[in-house]
mmCIF file with all atom_site columns, C-alpha atoms in Angstrom:
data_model
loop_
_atom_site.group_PDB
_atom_site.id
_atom_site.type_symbol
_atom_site.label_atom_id
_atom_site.label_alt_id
_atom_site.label_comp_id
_atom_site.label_asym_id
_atom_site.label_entity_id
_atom_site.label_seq_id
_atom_site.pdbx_PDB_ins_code
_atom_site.Cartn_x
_atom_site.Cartn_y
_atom_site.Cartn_z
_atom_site.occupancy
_atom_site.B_iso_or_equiv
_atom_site.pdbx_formal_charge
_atom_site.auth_seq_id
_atom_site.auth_comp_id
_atom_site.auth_asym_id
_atom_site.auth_atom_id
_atom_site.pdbx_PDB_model_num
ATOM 1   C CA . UNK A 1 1   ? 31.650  10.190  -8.661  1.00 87.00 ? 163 UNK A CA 1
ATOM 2   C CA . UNK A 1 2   ? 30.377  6.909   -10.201 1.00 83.00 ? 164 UNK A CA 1
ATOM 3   C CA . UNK A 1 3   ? 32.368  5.338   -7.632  1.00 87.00 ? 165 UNK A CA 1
ATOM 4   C CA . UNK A 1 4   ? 30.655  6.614   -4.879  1.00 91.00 ? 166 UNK A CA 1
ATOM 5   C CA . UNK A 1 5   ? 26.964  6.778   -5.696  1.00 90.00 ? 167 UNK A CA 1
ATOM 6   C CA . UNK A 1 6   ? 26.639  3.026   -7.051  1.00 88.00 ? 168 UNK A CA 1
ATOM 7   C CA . UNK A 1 7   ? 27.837  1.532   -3.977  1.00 87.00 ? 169 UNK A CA 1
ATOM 8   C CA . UNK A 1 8   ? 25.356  3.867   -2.553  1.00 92.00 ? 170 UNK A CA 1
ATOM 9   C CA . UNK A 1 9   ? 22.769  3.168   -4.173  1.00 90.00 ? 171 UNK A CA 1
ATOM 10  C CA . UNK A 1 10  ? 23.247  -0.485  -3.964  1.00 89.00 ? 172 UNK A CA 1
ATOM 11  C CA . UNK A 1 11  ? 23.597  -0.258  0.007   1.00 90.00 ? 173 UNK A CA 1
ATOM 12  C CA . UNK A 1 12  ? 20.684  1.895   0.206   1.00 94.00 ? 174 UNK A CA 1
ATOM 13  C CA . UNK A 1 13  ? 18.639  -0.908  -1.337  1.00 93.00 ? 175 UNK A CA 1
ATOM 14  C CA . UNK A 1 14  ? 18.898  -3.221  1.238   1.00 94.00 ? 176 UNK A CA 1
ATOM 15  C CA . UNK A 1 15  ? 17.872  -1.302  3.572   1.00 95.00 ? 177 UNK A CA 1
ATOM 16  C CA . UNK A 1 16  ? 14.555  0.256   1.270   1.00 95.00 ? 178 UNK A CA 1
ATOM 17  C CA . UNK A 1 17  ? 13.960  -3.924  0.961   1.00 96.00 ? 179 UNK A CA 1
ATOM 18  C CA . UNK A 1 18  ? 13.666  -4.269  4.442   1.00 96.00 ? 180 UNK A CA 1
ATOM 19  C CA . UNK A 1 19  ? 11.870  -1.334  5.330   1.00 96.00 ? 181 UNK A CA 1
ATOM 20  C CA . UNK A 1 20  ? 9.287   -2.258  2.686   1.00 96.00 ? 182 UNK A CA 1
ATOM 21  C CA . UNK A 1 21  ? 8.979   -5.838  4.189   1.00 97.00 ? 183 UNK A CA 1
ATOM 22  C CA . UNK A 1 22  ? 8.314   -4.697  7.379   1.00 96.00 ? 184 UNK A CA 1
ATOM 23  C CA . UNK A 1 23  ? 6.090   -2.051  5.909   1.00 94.00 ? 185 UNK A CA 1
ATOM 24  C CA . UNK A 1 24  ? 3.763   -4.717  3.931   1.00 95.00 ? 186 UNK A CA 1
ATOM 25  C CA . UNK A 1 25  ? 4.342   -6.856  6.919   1.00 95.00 ? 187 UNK A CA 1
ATOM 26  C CA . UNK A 1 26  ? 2.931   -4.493  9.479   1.00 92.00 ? 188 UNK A CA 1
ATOM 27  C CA . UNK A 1 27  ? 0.417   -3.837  7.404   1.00 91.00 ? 189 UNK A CA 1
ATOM 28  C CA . UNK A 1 28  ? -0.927  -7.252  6.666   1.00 92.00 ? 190 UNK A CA 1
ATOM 29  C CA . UNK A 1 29  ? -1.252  -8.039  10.329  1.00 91.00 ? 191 UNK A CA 1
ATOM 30  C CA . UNK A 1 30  ? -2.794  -4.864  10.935  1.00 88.00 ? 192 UNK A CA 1
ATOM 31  C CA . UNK A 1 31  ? -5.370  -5.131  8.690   1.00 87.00 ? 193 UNK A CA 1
ATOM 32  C CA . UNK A 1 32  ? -6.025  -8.716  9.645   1.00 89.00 ? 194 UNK A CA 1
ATOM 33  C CA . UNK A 1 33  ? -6.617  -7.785  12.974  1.00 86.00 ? 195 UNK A CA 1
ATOM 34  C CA . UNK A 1 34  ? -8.718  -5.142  12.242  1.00 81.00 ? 196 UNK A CA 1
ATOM 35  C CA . UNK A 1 35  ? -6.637  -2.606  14.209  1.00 71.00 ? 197 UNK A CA 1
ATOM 36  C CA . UNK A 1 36  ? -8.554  0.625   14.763  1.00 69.00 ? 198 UNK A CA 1
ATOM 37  C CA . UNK A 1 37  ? -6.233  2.781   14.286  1.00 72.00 ? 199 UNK A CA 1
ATOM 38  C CA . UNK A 1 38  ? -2.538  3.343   12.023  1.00 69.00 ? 200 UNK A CA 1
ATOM 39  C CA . UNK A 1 39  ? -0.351  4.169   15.088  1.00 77.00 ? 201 UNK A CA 1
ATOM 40  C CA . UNK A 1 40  ? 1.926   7.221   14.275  1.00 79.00 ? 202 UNK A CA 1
ATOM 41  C CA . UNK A 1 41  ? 5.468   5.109   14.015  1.00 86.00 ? 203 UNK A CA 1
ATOM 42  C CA . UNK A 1 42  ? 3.902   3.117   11.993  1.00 87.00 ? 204 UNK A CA 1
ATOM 43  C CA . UNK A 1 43  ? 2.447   5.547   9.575   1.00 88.00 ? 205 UNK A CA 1
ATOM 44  C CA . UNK A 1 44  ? 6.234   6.976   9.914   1.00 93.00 ? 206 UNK A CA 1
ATOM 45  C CA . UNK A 1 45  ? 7.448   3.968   8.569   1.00 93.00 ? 207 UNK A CA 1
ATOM 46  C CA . UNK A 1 46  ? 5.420   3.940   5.868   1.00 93.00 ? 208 UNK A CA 1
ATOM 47  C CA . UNK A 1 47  ? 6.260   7.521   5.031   1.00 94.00 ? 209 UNK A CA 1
ATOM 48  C CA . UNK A 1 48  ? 10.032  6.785   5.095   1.00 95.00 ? 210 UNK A CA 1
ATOM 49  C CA . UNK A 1 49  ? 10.176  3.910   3.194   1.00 95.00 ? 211 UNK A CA 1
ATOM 50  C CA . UNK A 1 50  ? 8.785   6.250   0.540   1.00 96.00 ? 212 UNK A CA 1
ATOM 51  C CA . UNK A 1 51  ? 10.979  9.254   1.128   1.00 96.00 ? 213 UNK A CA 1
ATOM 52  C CA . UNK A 1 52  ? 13.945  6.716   0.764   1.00 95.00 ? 214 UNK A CA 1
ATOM 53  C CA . UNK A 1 53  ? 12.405  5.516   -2.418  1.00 96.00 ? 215 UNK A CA 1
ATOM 54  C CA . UNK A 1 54  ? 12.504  8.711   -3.612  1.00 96.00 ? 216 UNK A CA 1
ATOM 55  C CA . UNK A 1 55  ? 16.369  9.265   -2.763  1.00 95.00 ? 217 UNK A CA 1
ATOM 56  C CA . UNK A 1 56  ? 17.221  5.370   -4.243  1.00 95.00 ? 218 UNK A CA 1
ATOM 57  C CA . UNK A 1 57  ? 15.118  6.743   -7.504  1.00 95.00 ? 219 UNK A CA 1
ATOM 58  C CA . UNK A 1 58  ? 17.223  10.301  -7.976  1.00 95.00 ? 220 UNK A CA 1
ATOM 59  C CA . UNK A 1 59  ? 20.513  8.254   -7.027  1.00 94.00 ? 221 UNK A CA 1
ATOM 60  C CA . UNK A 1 60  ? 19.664  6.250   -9.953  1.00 92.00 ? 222 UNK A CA 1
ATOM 61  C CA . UNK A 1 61  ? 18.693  8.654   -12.404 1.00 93.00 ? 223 UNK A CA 1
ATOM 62  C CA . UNK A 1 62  ? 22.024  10.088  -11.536 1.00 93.00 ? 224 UNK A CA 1
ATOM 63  C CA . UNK A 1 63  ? 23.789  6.873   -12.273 1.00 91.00 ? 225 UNK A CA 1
ATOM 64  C CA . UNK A 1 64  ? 21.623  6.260   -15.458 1.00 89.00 ? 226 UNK A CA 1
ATOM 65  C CA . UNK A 1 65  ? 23.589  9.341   -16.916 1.00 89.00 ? 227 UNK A CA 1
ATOM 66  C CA . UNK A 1 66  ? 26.912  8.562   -15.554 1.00 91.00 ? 228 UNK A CA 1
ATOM 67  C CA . UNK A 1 67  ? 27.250  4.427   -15.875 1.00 83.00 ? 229 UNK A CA 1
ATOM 68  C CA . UNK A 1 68  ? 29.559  3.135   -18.021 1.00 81.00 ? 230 UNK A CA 1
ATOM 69  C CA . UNK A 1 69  ? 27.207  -0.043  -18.042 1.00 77.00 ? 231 UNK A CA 1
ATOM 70  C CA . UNK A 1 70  ? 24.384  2.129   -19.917 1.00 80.00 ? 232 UNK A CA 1
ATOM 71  C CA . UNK A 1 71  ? 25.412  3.056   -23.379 1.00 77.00 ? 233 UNK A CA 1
ATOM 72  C CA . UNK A 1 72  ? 22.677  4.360   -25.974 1.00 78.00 ? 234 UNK A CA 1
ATOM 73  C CA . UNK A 1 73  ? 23.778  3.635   -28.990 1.00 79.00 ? 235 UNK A CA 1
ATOM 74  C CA . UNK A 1 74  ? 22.872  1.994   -31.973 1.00 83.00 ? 236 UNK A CA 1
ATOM 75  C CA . UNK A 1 75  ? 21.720  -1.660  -30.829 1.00 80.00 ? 237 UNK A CA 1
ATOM 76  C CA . UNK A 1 76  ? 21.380  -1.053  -27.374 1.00 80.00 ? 238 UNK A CA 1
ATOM 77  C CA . UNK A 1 77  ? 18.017  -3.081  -27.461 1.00 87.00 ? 239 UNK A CA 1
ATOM 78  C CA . UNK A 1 78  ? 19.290  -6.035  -28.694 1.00 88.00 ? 240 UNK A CA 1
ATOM 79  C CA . UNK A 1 79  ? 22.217  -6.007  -26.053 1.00 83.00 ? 241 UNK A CA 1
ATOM 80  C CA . UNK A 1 80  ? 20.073  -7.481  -22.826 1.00 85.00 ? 242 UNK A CA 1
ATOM 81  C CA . UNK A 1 81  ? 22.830  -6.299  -20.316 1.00 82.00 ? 243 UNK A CA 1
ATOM 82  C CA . UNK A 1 82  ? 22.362  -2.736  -21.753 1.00 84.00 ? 244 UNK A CA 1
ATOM 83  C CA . UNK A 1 83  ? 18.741  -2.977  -22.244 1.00 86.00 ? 245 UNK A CA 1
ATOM 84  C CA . UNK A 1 84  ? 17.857  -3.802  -18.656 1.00 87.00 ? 246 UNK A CA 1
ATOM 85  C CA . UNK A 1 85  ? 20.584  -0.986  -17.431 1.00 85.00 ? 247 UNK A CA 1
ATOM 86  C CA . UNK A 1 86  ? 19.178  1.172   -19.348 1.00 87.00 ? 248 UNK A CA 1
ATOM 87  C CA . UNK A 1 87  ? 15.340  1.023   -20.184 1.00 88.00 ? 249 UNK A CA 1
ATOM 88  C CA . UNK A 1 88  ? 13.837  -1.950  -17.748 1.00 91.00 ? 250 UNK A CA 1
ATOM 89  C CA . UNK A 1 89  ? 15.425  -1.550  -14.373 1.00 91.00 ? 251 UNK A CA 1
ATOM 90  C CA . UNK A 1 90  ? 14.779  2.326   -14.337 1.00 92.00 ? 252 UNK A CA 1
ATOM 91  C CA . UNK A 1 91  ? 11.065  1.784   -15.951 1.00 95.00 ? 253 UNK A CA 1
ATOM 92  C CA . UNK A 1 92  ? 10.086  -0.527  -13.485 1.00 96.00 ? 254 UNK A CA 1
ATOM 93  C CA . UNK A 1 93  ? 11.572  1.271   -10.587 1.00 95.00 ? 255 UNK A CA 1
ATOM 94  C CA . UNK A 1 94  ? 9.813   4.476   -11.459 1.00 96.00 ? 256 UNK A CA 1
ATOM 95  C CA . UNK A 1 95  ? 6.534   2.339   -11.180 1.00 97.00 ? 257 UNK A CA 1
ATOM 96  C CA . UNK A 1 96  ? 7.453   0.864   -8.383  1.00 97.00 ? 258 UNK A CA 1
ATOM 97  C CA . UNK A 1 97  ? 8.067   4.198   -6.828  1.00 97.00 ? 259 UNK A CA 1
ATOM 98  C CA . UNK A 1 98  ? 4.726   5.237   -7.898  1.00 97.00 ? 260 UNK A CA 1
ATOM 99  C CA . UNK A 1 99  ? 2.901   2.208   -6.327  1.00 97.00 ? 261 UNK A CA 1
ATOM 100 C CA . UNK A 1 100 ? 4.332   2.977   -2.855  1.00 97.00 ? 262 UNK A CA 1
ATOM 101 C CA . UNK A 1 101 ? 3.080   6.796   -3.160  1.00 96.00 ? 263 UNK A CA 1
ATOM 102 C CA . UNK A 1 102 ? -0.192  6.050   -4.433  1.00 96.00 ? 264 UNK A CA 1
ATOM 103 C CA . UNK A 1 103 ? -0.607  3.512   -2.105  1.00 95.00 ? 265 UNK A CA 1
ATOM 104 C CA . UNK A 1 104 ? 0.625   5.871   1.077   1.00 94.00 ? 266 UNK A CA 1
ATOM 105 C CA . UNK A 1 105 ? -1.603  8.462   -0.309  1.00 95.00 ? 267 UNK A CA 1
ATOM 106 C CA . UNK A 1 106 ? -4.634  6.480   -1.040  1.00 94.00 ? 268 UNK A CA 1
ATOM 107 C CA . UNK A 1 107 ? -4.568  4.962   2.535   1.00 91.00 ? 269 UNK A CA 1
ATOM 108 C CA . UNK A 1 108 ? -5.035  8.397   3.717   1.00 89.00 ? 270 UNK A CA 1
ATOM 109 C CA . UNK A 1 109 ? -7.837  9.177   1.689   1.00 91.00 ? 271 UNK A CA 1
ATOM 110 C CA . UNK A 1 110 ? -9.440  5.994   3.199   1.00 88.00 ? 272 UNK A CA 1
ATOM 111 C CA . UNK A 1 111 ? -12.098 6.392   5.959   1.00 85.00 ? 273 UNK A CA 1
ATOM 112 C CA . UNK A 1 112 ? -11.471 3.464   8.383   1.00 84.00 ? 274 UNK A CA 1
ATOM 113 C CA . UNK A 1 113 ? -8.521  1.681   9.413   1.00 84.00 ? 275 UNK A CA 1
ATOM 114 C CA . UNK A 1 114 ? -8.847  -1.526  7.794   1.00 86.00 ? 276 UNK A CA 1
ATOM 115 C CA . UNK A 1 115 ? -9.032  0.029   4.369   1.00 88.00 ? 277 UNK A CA 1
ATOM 116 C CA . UNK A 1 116 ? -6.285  2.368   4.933   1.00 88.00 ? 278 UNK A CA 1
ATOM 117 C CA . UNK A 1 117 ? -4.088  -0.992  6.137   1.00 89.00 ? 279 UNK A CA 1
ATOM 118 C CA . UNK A 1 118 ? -5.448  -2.985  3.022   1.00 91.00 ? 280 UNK A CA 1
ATOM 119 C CA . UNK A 1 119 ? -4.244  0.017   0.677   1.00 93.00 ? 281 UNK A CA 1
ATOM 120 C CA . UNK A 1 120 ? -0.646  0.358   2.244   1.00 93.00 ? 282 UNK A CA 1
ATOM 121 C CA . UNK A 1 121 ? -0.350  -4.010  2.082   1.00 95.00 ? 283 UNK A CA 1
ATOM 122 C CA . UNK A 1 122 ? -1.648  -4.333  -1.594  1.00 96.00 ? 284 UNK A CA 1
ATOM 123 C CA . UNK A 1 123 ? 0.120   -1.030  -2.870  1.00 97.00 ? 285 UNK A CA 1
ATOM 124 C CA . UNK A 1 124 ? 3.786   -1.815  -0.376  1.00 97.00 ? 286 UNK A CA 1
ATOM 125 C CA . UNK A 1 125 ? 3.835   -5.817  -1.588  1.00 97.00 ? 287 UNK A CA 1
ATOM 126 C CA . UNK A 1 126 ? 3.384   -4.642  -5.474  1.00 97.00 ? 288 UNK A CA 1
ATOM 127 C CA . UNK A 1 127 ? 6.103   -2.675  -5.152  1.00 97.00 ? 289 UNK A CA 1
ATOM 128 C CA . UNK A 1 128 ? 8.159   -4.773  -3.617  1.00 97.00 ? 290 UNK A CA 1
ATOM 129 C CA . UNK A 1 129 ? 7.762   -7.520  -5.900  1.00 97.00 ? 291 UNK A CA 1
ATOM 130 C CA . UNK A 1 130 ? 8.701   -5.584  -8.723  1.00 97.00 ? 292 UNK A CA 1
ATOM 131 C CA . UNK A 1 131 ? 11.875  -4.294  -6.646  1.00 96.00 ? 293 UNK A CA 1
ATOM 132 C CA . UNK A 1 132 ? 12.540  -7.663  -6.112  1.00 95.00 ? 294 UNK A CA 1
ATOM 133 C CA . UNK A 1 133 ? 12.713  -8.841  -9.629  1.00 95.00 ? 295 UNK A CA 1
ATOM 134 C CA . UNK A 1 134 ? 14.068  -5.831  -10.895 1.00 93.00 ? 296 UNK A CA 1
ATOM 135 C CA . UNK A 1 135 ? 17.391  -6.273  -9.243  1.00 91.00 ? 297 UNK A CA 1
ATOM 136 C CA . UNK A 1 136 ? 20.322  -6.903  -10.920 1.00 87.00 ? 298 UNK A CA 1
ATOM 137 C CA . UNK A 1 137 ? 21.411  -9.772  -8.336  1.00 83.00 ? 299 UNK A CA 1
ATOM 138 C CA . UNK A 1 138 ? 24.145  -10.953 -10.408 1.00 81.00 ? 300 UNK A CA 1
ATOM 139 C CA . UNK A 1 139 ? 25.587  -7.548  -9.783  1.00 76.00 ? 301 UNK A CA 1
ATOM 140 C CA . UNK A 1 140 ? 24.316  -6.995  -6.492  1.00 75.00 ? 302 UNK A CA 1
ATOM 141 C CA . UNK A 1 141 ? 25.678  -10.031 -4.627  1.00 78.00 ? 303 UNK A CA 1
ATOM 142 C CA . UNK A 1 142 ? 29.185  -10.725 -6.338  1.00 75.00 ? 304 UNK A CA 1
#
């Protein structure tokens, strides 16, 4: 089972990267132009680059409990391999999660379209920043 849902899960995070940099993107040039309105595949967009969060984040809880790379025992802290399999990469993923739905759901408690654009851009590019450096690229890439 491990077998199948890593490779999974690291496929489905290239494609979560690029739908959140077209998402803060979109959203930047939208809100610099002062667009009046989100246009519905956009907002779409937005909405599933979030749902697809949410399926990378239950992949990886999954994984959390079935890796052989995360091991809780006695130690693990001072281990750095098993301490960002384990504790930092899921942490930070759960808030980075949480950043993309507060930001989808504050932009729709916003009034005008400029603010709803700003919330998406500042909410989307945290996220993805922390995605970014929460990666294990040394995995990832070889």
């Amino acid at each position: 089972m491990y077998n199948i849902l890593q490779p999974a899960h690291s496929g489905l995070m290239w494609l979560i990267v690029i739908m959140l940099v077209l998402s803060v993107v979109f959203s930047l040039i939208k809100f610099l132009n002062n667009d009046e309105k989100i246009s519905t595949p956009l907002f779409k967009l937005y909405d599933y680059t979030k749902q697809l969060l949410y399926i990378q984040f239950i992949l990886g809880v999954v994984l959390l409990f079935i890796s052989p790379l995360v091991m809780y025992t006695s130690g693990f802290m001072k281990n750095e391999v098993l301490r960002f399999q384990g504790l930092e990469h899921p942490l930070m993923m759960l808030i980075a999660v949480g950043l993309v739905a507060t930001g989808l759901f504050k932009s729709k408690t916003k009034t005008t379209s400029k603010e709803k654009n700003k919330m998406i851009f500042i909410f989307y590019s945290l996220a993805l920043v922390i995605i970014l450096l929460m990666v294990p690229w040394k995995t990832v890439l070889s």
